[in-house]
Coordinates of C-alpha atoms and ligand atoms in Angstrom, one line a residue:
M1 CA -74.0 -4.5 -91.2
P2 CA -72.9 -2.9 -87.9
R3 CA -73.9 0.7 -87.4
T4 CA -71.4 3.5 -87.6
V5 CA -70.8 6.7 -85.7
Y6 CA -69.0 9.8 -86.8
I7 CA -68.1 12.4 -84.1
E8 CA -66.7 15.9 -84.2
T9 CA -65.4 17.6 -81.0
V10 CA -64.7 21.2 -80.3
G11 CA -63.7 22.7 -76.9
C12 CA -61.5 21.8 -74.0
Q13 CA -60.0 18.5 -72.6
M14 CA -63.3 17.8 -70.8
N15 CA -65.0 17.5 -74.2
V16 CA -62.1 15.4 -75.7
L17 CA -62.5 13.1 -72.7
D18 CA -66.3 13.1 -73.0
S19 CA -66.1 12.2 -76.7
E20 CA -63.8 9.3 -76.0
L21 CA -66.1 8.0 -73.4
V22 CA -69.3 8.3 -75.5
V23 CA -67.6 6.7 -78.4
A24 CA -66.3 3.8 -76.2
A25 CA -69.9 3.3 -74.9
L26 CA -71.3 3.3 -78.5
H27 CA -68.5 0.9 -79.5
K28 CA -69.6 -1.4 -76.7
A29 CA -73.2 -1.2 -78.0
G30 CA -71.9 -2.4 -81.4
Y31 CA -71.0 0.7 -83.3
Q32 CA -68.0 1.1 -85.5
I33 CA -66.2 4.4 -85.9
S34 CA -66.2 6.2 -89.2
D35 CA -64.3 9.4 -90.2
Q36 CA -66.7 9.9 -93.1
P37 CA -70.0 11.6 -92.2
A38 CA -71.6 10.4 -95.4
D39 CA -71.1 6.7 -94.3
A40 CA -72.3 7.1 -90.8
D41 CA -75.7 6.2 -89.3
L42 CA -75.1 8.4 -86.3
L43 CA -73.5 11.9 -86.5
L44 CA -72.5 13.5 -83.2
F45 CA -71.2 17.0 -82.5
N46 CA -69.7 17.5 -79.1
T47 CA -69.8 21.3 -78.6
C48 CA -68.3 24.3 -76.9
S49 CA -69.9 27.6 -76.0
V50 CA -66.9 29.4 -74.6
R51 CA -66.6 31.8 -77.5
E52 CA -69.1 32.7 -80.3
H53 CA -66.7 31.3 -82.9
A54 CA -66.9 27.8 -81.4
E55 CA -70.7 27.9 -81.6
D56 CA -70.6 29.2 -85.2
K57 CA -68.5 26.2 -86.2
V58 CA -71.0 23.8 -84.9
Y59 CA -73.9 25.5 -86.6
S60 CA -72.1 25.4 -89.9
A61 CA -71.2 21.7 -89.4
L62 CA -74.9 21.0 -88.7
G63 CA -75.8 22.9 -91.9
R64 CA -73.3 20.7 -93.8
V65 CA -74.9 17.4 -92.6
A66 CA -78.5 18.5 -93.3
P67 CA -78.4 17.1 -96.9
L68 CA -77.0 13.8 -95.6
K69 CA -80.0 13.5 -93.3
R70 CA -82.4 14.3 -96.1
A71 CA -80.7 11.7 -98.4
K72 CA -80.8 9.1 -95.6
P73 CA -83.6 10.0 -93.2
G74 CA -82.7 7.2 -90.8
T75 CA -79.5 9.0 -89.9
V76 CA -79.5 10.3 -86.3
V77 CA -77.9 13.7 -85.7
G78 CA -77.0 14.5 -82.1
V79 CA -75.6 17.6 -80.4
L80 CA -73.8 16.9 -77.2
G81 CA -72.0 19.0 -74.6
C82 CA -71.9 22.6 -73.5
M83 CA -74.0 24.2 -76.3
A84 CA -76.6 21.4 -75.8
Q85 CA -76.9 22.3 -72.1
K86 CA -77.0 26.0 -72.8
D87 CA -79.1 26.4 -76.0
Q88 CA -81.3 23.3 -76.4
E89 CA -84.3 25.2 -77.9
L90 CA -82.2 27.4 -80.1
I91 CA -80.4 24.4 -81.6
R92 CA -83.6 22.8 -82.7
K93 CA -84.8 26.1 -84.1
R94 CA -81.6 26.7 -86.1
A95 CA -81.1 23.1 -87.0
P96 CA -84.5 21.3 -87.0
H97 CA -82.9 18.1 -88.3
V98 CA -81.2 17.5 -85.0
D99 CA -82.6 14.4 -83.3
L100 CA -80.7 14.4 -80.0
V101 CA -79.7 17.1 -77.6
V102 CA -77.7 15.9 -74.6
G103 CA -76.0 18.1 -72.1
T104 CA -72.7 17.7 -70.3
G105 CA -74.3 16.0 -67.3
Q106 CA -76.3 13.4 -69.1
L107 CA -73.9 11.8 -71.5
A108 CA -74.3 8.3 -70.0
R109 CA -77.7 8.3 -71.7
V110 CA -76.5 8.7 -75.3
P111 CA -76.7 5.1 -76.5
E112 CA -80.2 4.7 -75.0
L113 CA -81.4 8.0 -76.5
V114 CA -80.0 7.3 -79.9
E115 CA -82.1 4.1 -80.0
K116 CA -85.2 5.9 -78.8
A117 CA -84.7 8.6 -81.5
R118 CA -84.3 5.9 -84.1
E119 CA -87.4 4.0 -83.0
T120 CA -89.8 6.9 -82.4
G121 CA -88.5 9.4 -85.0
Q122 CA -89.0 12.0 -82.2
P123 CA -86.3 14.4 -80.9
Q124 CA -84.8 13.3 -77.6
Y125 CA -83.5 15.7 -75.0
A126 CA -81.5 15.0 -71.9
L127 CA -80.4 18.1 -69.9
S128 CA -79.4 19.0 -66.4
L129 CA -81.0 21.7 -64.4
G130 CA -80.0 25.3 -64.9
R131 CA -78.1 26.9 -62.0
A132 CA -81.1 28.9 -60.9
D133 CA -83.7 26.2 -61.5
A134 CA -83.5 24.5 -58.1
G135 CA -81.4 24.3 -54.9
R136 CA -77.7 23.5 -55.1
H137 CA -78.1 19.9 -54.2
A138 CA -80.7 19.1 -56.9
V139 CA -78.7 21.0 -59.5
E140 CA -75.5 19.1 -58.6
A141 CA -77.4 15.8 -58.7
S142 CA -78.7 16.6 -62.2
F143 CA -75.1 16.9 -63.5
V144 CA -74.1 13.2 -63.5
S145 CA -70.4 12.7 -64.2
F146 CA -69.9 10.0 -66.9
D147 CA -66.8 8.1 -66.0
P148 CA -67.2 4.4 -67.1
A149 CA -64.4 1.9 -67.3
R150 CA -61.8 2.9 -69.9
D151 CA -61.3 1.3 -73.3
S152 CA -57.7 1.9 -74.4
A153 CA -58.8 1.3 -78.0
A154 CA -60.9 4.5 -77.8
R155 CA -57.9 6.8 -77.3
P156 CA -55.8 8.4 -80.0
T157 CA -52.7 7.2 -78.1
P158 CA -53.0 4.3 -75.7
F159 CA -50.2 5.5 -73.5
Q160 CA -51.8 8.9 -72.6
A161 CA -55.2 9.6 -71.1
F162 CA -57.3 12.3 -69.4
V163 CA -58.8 11.5 -66.0
R164 CA -61.6 13.7 -64.7
V165 CA -61.0 14.8 -61.1
Q166 CA -63.5 17.6 -60.9
F167 CA -66.4 18.9 -63.0
G168 CA -68.3 22.2 -63.0
C169 CA -67.1 25.5 -61.8
D170 CA -68.1 27.9 -59.0
K171 CA -65.9 30.8 -59.8
F172 CA -68.4 32.7 -62.0
C173 CA -65.9 34.9 -63.9
T174 CA -68.2 37.4 -65.4
Y175 CA -67.3 36.6 -69.1
C176 CA -67.6 32.8 -68.8
V177 CA -70.3 30.3 -69.6
V178 CA -68.7 27.3 -68.0
P179 CA -70.4 27.5 -64.6
S180 CA -73.8 27.2 -66.4
T181 CA -72.7 24.6 -69.1
R182 CA -70.9 22.3 -66.6
G183 CA -72.9 23.1 -63.5
P184 CA -71.7 23.4 -59.9
E185 CA -68.2 22.5 -59.0
Q186 CA -68.0 18.9 -57.7
S187 CA -64.8 16.9 -56.8
R188 CA -64.7 13.2 -57.6
H189 CA -64.1 10.6 -54.9
P190 CA -60.3 10.0 -54.7
D191 CA -60.8 6.3 -54.6
H192 CA -62.5 6.5 -58.0
I193 CA -59.7 8.6 -59.4
L194 CA -57.1 6.1 -58.1
A195 CA -59.1 3.1 -59.5
E196 CA -59.4 4.7 -62.9
A197 CA -55.7 5.6 -63.0
T198 CA -54.7 2.1 -61.9
Q199 CA -56.9 0.6 -64.6
L200 CA -55.3 2.9 -67.2
A201 CA -51.8 2.0 -66.0
G202 CA -52.7 -1.6 -66.3
Q203 CA -53.7 -0.9 -70.0
G204 CA -50.2 0.4 -70.6
C205 CA -51.0 4.1 -70.0
K206 CA -47.9 6.0 -69.0
E207 CA -49.1 9.6 -68.7
I208 CA -52.4 10.8 -67.3
T209 CA -53.6 14.4 -67.2
L210 CA -56.0 15.2 -64.4
I211 CA -58.6 17.6 -65.6
G212 CA -60.9 20.1 -63.9
Q213 CA -61.9 23.7 -64.6
T214 CA -60.0 24.8 -61.5
V215 CA -58.2 21.6 -60.8
N216 CA -56.2 23.0 -57.9
S217 CA -59.4 23.8 -56.0
Y218 CA -60.1 20.1 -55.9
E219 CA -61.2 19.0 -52.4
F220 CA -63.2 15.9 -51.6
D221 CA -65.1 16.0 -48.3
H222 CA -65.5 12.5 -47.0
G223 CA -68.2 13.6 -44.6
D224 CA -66.4 12.3 -41.5
G225 CA -64.0 15.2 -41.0
R226 CA -61.5 14.0 -43.6
R227 CA -60.7 16.0 -46.7
T228 CA -58.6 15.0 -49.6
R229 CA -56.9 17.7 -51.6
L230 CA -55.1 17.6 -55.0
A231 CA -51.7 17.2 -53.4
D232 CA -53.0 14.0 -51.6
V233 CA -54.3 12.6 -54.9
L234 CA -51.0 13.3 -56.6
A235 CA -49.2 11.4 -53.8
K236 CA -51.5 8.4 -54.3
L237 CA -51.0 8.4 -58.0
D238 CA -47.2 8.7 -57.6
A239 CA -47.3 5.1 -56.2
V240 CA -49.3 3.6 -59.1
T241 CA -47.0 1.1 -60.9
G242 CA -46.5 1.9 -64.6
L243 CA -47.5 5.6 -64.4
E244 CA -44.6 7.7 -65.4
R245 CA -46.2 11.1 -65.7
V246 CA -49.0 12.9 -64.0
R247 CA -50.1 16.3 -65.2
F248 CA -53.0 18.5 -64.1
V249 CA -54.9 21.4 -65.7
T250 CA -56.2 24.1 -65.3
N251 CA -55.2 26.0 -62.1
F252 CA -56.9 29.0 -60.5
P253 CA -54.3 31.5 -59.3
K254 CA -55.9 32.1 -55.9
D255 CA -56.0 28.4 -55.1
M256 CA -52.3 27.6 -55.7
T257 CA -51.3 26.4 -52.2
D258 CA -47.8 25.6 -51.0
D259 CA -48.7 21.9 -50.3
L260 CA -49.6 21.5 -54.0
L261 CA -46.4 23.2 -55.1
Q262 CA -44.4 21.0 -52.7
A263 CA -46.1 17.9 -54.2
V264 CA -45.1 19.1 -57.7
R265 CA -41.5 19.5 -56.6
D266 CA -41.2 16.3 -54.6
L267 CA -43.2 13.7 -56.5
K268 CA -41.2 12.0 -59.3
T269 CA -44.1 11.5 -61.6
V270 CA -45.6 15.0 -61.4
V271 CA -44.8 17.1 -64.4
K272 CA -43.0 20.3 -63.6
Y273 CA -45.5 22.5 -65.4
L274 CA -48.4 24.7 -64.2
H275 CA -51.0 26.3 -66.4
V276 CA -52.3 29.2 -64.3
P277 CA -54.4 31.7 -66.4
A278 CA -53.9 35.3 -65.4
Q279 CA -56.5 36.7 -68.0
S280 CA -55.3 40.3 -67.6
G281 CA -52.5 42.4 -66.1
C282 CA -54.8 45.3 -65.0
D283 CA -56.5 45.3 -61.6
E284 CA -59.6 47.2 -62.8
V285 CA -60.1 44.6 -65.6
L286 CA -59.5 41.7 -63.2
K287 CA -62.1 43.2 -60.9
R288 CA -64.7 43.5 -63.7
M289 CA -63.9 39.9 -64.7
K290 CA -64.4 38.9 -61.0
R291 CA -61.2 37.0 -61.0
L292 CA -60.8 37.4 -57.2
Y293 CA -57.1 38.4 -57.3
T294 CA -55.0 41.4 -58.1
V295 CA -52.0 41.5 -60.4
G296 CA -49.8 41.9 -57.4
E297 CA -51.2 38.7 -55.9
Y298 CA -50.8 36.9 -59.2
R299 CA -47.1 38.0 -59.3
D300 CA -46.6 36.8 -55.8
M301 CA -48.1 33.5 -56.6
L302 CA -45.8 33.2 -59.6
A303 CA -42.8 34.0 -57.5
R304 CA -43.9 31.3 -55.0
C305 CA -44.3 28.7 -57.8
R306 CA -40.7 29.4 -59.0
E307 CA -39.3 29.5 -55.5
L308 CA -40.9 26.2 -54.4
V309 CA -40.5 24.4 -57.6
P310 CA -37.1 25.2 -59.2
G311 CA -37.2 24.9 -62.9
V312 CA -41.0 24.8 -63.1
S313 CA -42.5 26.2 -66.3
V314 CA -45.7 28.2 -66.2
S315 CA -48.2 29.1 -68.9
S316 CA -51.1 31.4 -68.9
D317 CA -54.3 32.5 -70.7
F318 CA -55.2 36.1 -71.5
I319 CA -58.4 37.7 -72.8
V320 CA -57.8 40.9 -74.7
G321 CA -60.4 43.5 -75.4
F322 CA -62.6 42.8 -72.4
C323 CA -65.2 45.4 -71.7
G324 CA -63.7 48.7 -70.7
E325 CA -60.1 47.6 -71.5
T326 CA -58.3 50.9 -72.2
E327 CA -55.0 51.2 -74.0
A328 CA -53.4 51.8 -70.6
S329 CA -54.9 48.7 -69.1
F330 CA -53.8 46.7 -72.1
Q331 CA -50.3 48.0 -71.6
K332 CA -50.3 46.6 -68.1
T333 CA -51.1 43.2 -69.5
M334 CA -48.2 43.7 -71.9
E335 CA -46.0 44.5 -69.0
L336 CA -47.1 41.4 -67.1
V337 CA -46.4 39.1 -70.1
R338 CA -43.0 40.8 -70.7
E339 CA -41.9 40.2 -67.1
A340 CA -43.6 36.9 -66.2
R341 CA -41.5 34.7 -68.6
F342 CA -44.4 32.3 -69.3
K343 CA -43.5 29.2 -71.3
N344 CA -46.4 30.2 -73.5
S345 CA -49.7 32.0 -73.3
F346 CA -53.0 31.3 -75.0
I347 CA -54.5 34.6 -76.0
F348 CA -58.2 35.1 -76.8
K349 CA -60.2 38.0 -78.1
Y350 CA -63.1 38.7 -75.8
S351 CA -66.3 37.2 -77.1
E352 CA -69.5 38.4 -75.4
R353 CA -71.6 35.4 -74.2
P354 CA -75.3 36.0 -73.7
G355 CA -76.5 35.1 -70.2
T356 CA -73.2 36.0 -68.5
K357 CA -72.8 38.8 -65.9
A358 CA -70.4 40.7 -68.3
A359 CA -73.0 40.7 -71.1
E360 CA -75.6 41.9 -68.6
R361 CA -73.5 44.6 -66.9
Y362 CA -70.8 45.9 -69.3
A363 CA -70.7 47.0 -73.0
D364 CA -68.5 45.0 -75.3
D365 CA -66.9 48.3 -76.2
V366 CA -63.5 47.4 -77.7
P367 CA -63.7 47.4 -81.5
E368 CA -62.8 44.2 -83.3
D369 CA -59.8 45.7 -85.0
V370 CA -58.4 46.9 -81.7
K371 CA -58.9 43.4 -80.2
K372 CA -57.1 41.9 -83.1
R373 CA -54.2 44.4 -82.8
R374 CA -53.9 43.8 -79.0
N375 CA -54.0 40.0 -79.6
N376 CA -51.1 40.3 -82.1
D377 CA -49.1 42.7 -79.9
L378 CA -49.4 40.4 -76.9
L379 CA -48.5 37.4 -78.9
A380 CA -45.4 39.1 -80.2
V381 CA -44.2 39.8 -76.6
Q382 CA -45.0 36.2 -75.6
N383 CA -43.3 34.7 -78.6
A384 CA -40.1 36.7 -77.9
N385 CA -40.1 35.3 -74.4
S386 CA -40.9 31.8 -75.5
L387 CA -37.9 31.9 -77.9
A388 CA -35.6 33.2 -75.2
D389 CA -36.8 30.5 -72.8
H390 CA -36.3 27.8 -75.4
R391 CA -32.9 29.1 -76.5
A392 CA -31.7 29.0 -72.9
Q393 CA -32.2 25.2 -73.1
I394 CA -29.8 24.6 -76.0
G395 CA -27.1 22.2 -74.8
Q396 CA -29.3 20.7 -72.1
M397 CA -30.6 17.2 -71.8
V398 CA -34.4 16.6 -71.5
E399 CA -36.5 13.5 -70.8
V400 CA -39.1 13.2 -73.6
L401 CA -42.2 11.0 -73.6
V402 CA -42.5 10.4 -77.4
E403 CA -46.0 11.1 -78.6
G404 CA -45.7 10.4 -82.4
P405 CA -44.6 11.7 -85.7
S406 CA -44.1 15.5 -85.7
K407 CA -46.5 17.6 -87.8
R408 CA -44.0 17.6 -90.6
A409 CA -43.8 13.8 -90.6
Q410 CA -47.6 13.2 -90.2
G411 CA -49.3 11.5 -93.1
R412 CA -46.1 9.9 -94.2
A413 CA -46.4 6.2 -93.7
A414 CA -43.2 5.2 -92.0
A415 CA -41.8 1.7 -92.3
G416 CA -40.8 0.0 -89.0
G417 CA -37.1 0.9 -89.0
E418 CA -37.3 4.2 -90.9
V419 CA -36.0 7.3 -89.2
I420 CA -38.7 10.0 -89.2
Q421 CA -39.2 13.3 -87.3
L422 CA -40.9 12.6 -83.9
T423 CA -42.4 14.9 -81.3
G424 CA -42.9 14.6 -77.6
R425 CA -42.9 16.6 -74.4
S426 CA -40.2 17.2 -71.8
M427 CA -41.0 17.0 -68.0
A428 CA -41.5 20.8 -68.1
D429 CA -44.0 20.5 -70.9
H430 CA -41.8 21.8 -73.7
I431 CA -42.5 20.4 -77.2
V432 CA -39.4 18.6 -78.4
V433 CA -38.8 17.4 -82.0
F434 CA -36.1 15.0 -83.0
D435 CA -35.3 12.2 -85.4
G436 CA -36.0 8.6 -84.5
T437 CA -37.8 5.4 -85.5
P438 CA -41.5 5.1 -84.9
R439 CA -40.7 2.3 -82.4
L440 CA -39.8 5.0 -79.9
V441 CA -43.4 6.2 -79.7
G442 CA -44.8 5.7 -76.2
N443 CA -41.3 5.5 -74.7
T444 CA -39.3 8.0 -72.7
V445 CA -36.0 9.0 -74.3
R446 CA -33.2 11.4 -73.4
V447 CA -32.8 14.2 -75.9
R448 CA -30.0 16.8 -76.1
V449 CA -31.3 20.1 -77.3
D450 CA -29.4 21.5 -80.2
D451 CA -31.7 24.3 -81.5
A452 CA -34.8 26.1 -80.6
S453 CA -37.7 28.2 -82.0
A454 CA -40.4 30.0 -80.1
F455 CA -42.6 26.9 -80.1
T456 CA -40.2 23.9 -80.3
L457 CA -37.0 22.5 -79.0
Y458 CA -35.0 20.5 -81.6
G459 CA -32.6 17.8 -80.5
R460 CA -31.2 14.4 -80.9
V461 CA -31.7 11.2 -78.9
V462 CA -28.9 10.4 -76.6
T463 CA -28.1 7.1 -75.1
G464 CA -25.8 6.2 -72.2
E465 CA -23.7 9.0 -70.7
G466 CA -24.3 11.6 -73.3
T467 CA -23.3 9.6 -76.4
A468 CA -25.4 10.5 -79.4
A469 CA -27.3 7.7 -80.9
G470 CA -26.8 7.1 -84.6
F471 CA -29.7 9.3 -85.8
A472 CA -29.0 11.9 -88.5
Y473 CA -29.8 15.3 -87.3
T474 CA -29.4 18.6 -89.1
P475 CA -30.1 21.7 -86.9
D476 CA -32.5 23.6 -89.0
S477 CA -34.2 26.7 -87.6
A478 CA -36.0 26.9 -90.9
R479 CA -38.2 24.2 -89.5
A480 CA -39.6 26.8 -87.3
A481 CA -41.6 28.1 -90.3
A482 CA -44.9 28.4 -88.5
E483 CA -46.6 26.0 -90.8
G484 CA -44.8 22.8 -90.0
E485 CA -44.3 23.6 -86.4
D486 CA -45.7 21.7 -83.4
A487 CA -47.1 24.8 -81.8
P488 CA -48.8 24.2 -78.4
A489 CA -52.4 23.2 -78.5
Y490 CA -54.6 24.6 -75.8
P491 CA -53.1 23.8 -73.4
A492 CA -51.4 20.5 -73.9
P493 CA -50.8 17.3 -75.9
L494 CA -54.2 16.0 -76.9
D495 CA -56.2 18.6 -75.5
F496 CA -58.2 21.7 -75.0
A497 CA -58.4 23.4 -78.2
P498 CA -60.8 26.2 -78.0
P499 CA -59.5 27.8 -81.2
A500 CA -59.0 24.6 -83.1
E501 CA -61.4 22.0 -84.0
K502 CA -60.7 18.4 -82.9
R503 CA -62.1 15.5 -84.8
I504 CA -61.5 12.3 -83.1
G505 CA -60.7 9.6 -85.6
L506 CA -60.4 6.7 -83.3
P507 CA -58.6 3.5 -84.1
L508 CA -61.6 1.3 -83.4
A509 CA -62.3 -1.6 -85.8
Ligands
LIG601 N1 -61.3 27.0 -66.3 C1 -60.2 27.5 -66.9 C2 -60.4 27.9 -68.4 C3 -61.8 27.9 -69.0 S1 -62.1 28.5 -70.6 C4 -59.7 28.7 -66.2 O1 -60.5 29.3 -65.4 O2 -58.6 29.0 -66.3 C5 -60.5 28.6 -71.3 C6 -60.1 30.0 -71.6 O3 -60.9 30.6 -72.5 C7 -60.1 31.0 -70.4 O4 -58.9 30.8 -69.6 C8 -60.2 32.3 -71.0 O5 -58.9 32.9 -71.3 C9 -60.9 32.0 -72.3 N2 -62.3 32.5 -72.3 C10 -63.3 32.1 -71.5 N3 -64.4 32.8 -71.7 C11 -64.1 33.7 -72.8 C12 -64.9 34.7 -73.5 N4 -66.1 34.9 -73.2 N5 -64.2 35.3 -74.5 C13 -62.9 35.1 -74.8 N6 -62.2 34.1 -74.1 C14 -62.8 33.5 -73.1
LIG602 FE1 -64.8 30.1 -66.5 FE2 -63.6 31.4 -64.5 FE3 -64.6 29.0 -64.0 FE4 -62.4 29.2 -65.5 S1 -62.6 29.8 -63.3 S2 -64.2 28.0 -66.0 S3 -62.8 31.1 -66.6 S4 -65.8 30.8 -64.6
LIG603 FE1 -67.5 23.6 -72.3 FE2 -64.9 23.3 -72.3 FE3 -66.0 24.9 -74.0 S1 -66.3 23.3 -70.6 S2 -67.8 25.7 -73.0 S3 -66.2 22.7 -73.9 S4 -64.1 25.3 -73.0

């Protein structure tokens, strides 16, 4: 009997990619994938520390699997990722049945350490150095990026993939754990990025999303005076046969240079979408967050994006209830969101993280009910803008890369020719829902927008010069009922879902 692995993933795209790569490595080592923890010989949790809630979820999942381990003591339980790097001792203390603790910079060792845990019955740890443990070079070297050859069977959709271009972060926003959990910022060699993208395109991948914590700060120093920046990487990828779309997330406002915006405008494959988190609309708050820009500078950057890339859509992140955020400072954030016309915003309540500068310096002094109210108020302003932005597109034609059945149609087994509701994204990253056969999945189609809600554009597939194909379509704003709607995940198709849990049920035999 081959061994089986079950994996749960929380956190951002980095974690989604890491889980895919770990699962592919285990598959190569003979493991099959199971979506039933009770059947699995190896239970893995790829974790996130960005908010307390993400950590709580992992501890409760670990609690749930403790009886499985007691019933079948040979089962190996592993904690991977950001929590593993940050809280190795605490994890073993709170969940003594954990056999494996592997940080973000040591993932290549998972298959070997699983075997060792099984053979010895002893807990296995693989962690990178803390940021203050040694000099920069040694700390960098201890975060080893894990980017093996890709296995298209290990992805939820074979035509979409994440590609790491950068890992770690050097910005040290005062509220954030990422610079410690992912280590120093390091940019990947452009030749490796190109080789991976070419391999993916050869496997039939049409869309890649380049990922990095501050992806637009990407810069590879060749050591001979040459430097490669993100715009150069995009130009190289634009020439890769088979690649139709290249996206990149997440951008740091201060590093949004004109050459990058020009590349977004001019390169046919580059998606006209920028995720550039503002975090707050108040200068004092931004200063305490150490975001390194003022609201005025953020506004100027936004104007530049729109001037240089006509039609670009921009989304943002906000933290409400950060230390010392008064009602007046919150109103400034409301004003920014009202004016900025973001496509969408991801809004988070501040969660104090032990070990960060904010936890050290400032009191978490905004009460939970105030955080909640501010969250709702900001969301209401954003949703009104998203609806207006979407409604302005009614009557327009958009190019959609079809991703799969819409949320409403999911779970219904569709016969080959049956018309179901499908979902995909436009070149400006809008979610588009329309009727079509499952054969369209993975293809790009033209859709005329007939209706819109705050989260979704509704339309019908159009062929030739604007002739509607024979798909039945009933405009139905009632579909916008939040429940069935394909609301944006954080921040894109497969991806980053700090609020939501992602379980990768991969189609591996
Ligand atoms: N590197 C990206 C995002 C990293 S984390 C960037 O800098 O934009 C994703 C989002 O989580 C952040 O943009 C921020 O809005 C939110 N976040 C990070 N730390 C948080 C905390 N302690 N509490 C609440 N939200 C947080
Ligand atoms: Fe965290 Fe700031 Fe780095 Fe983003 S830029 S990962 S918010 S420290
Ligand atoms: Fe780590 Fe991503 Fe969470 S870098 S802390 S998994 S948001």
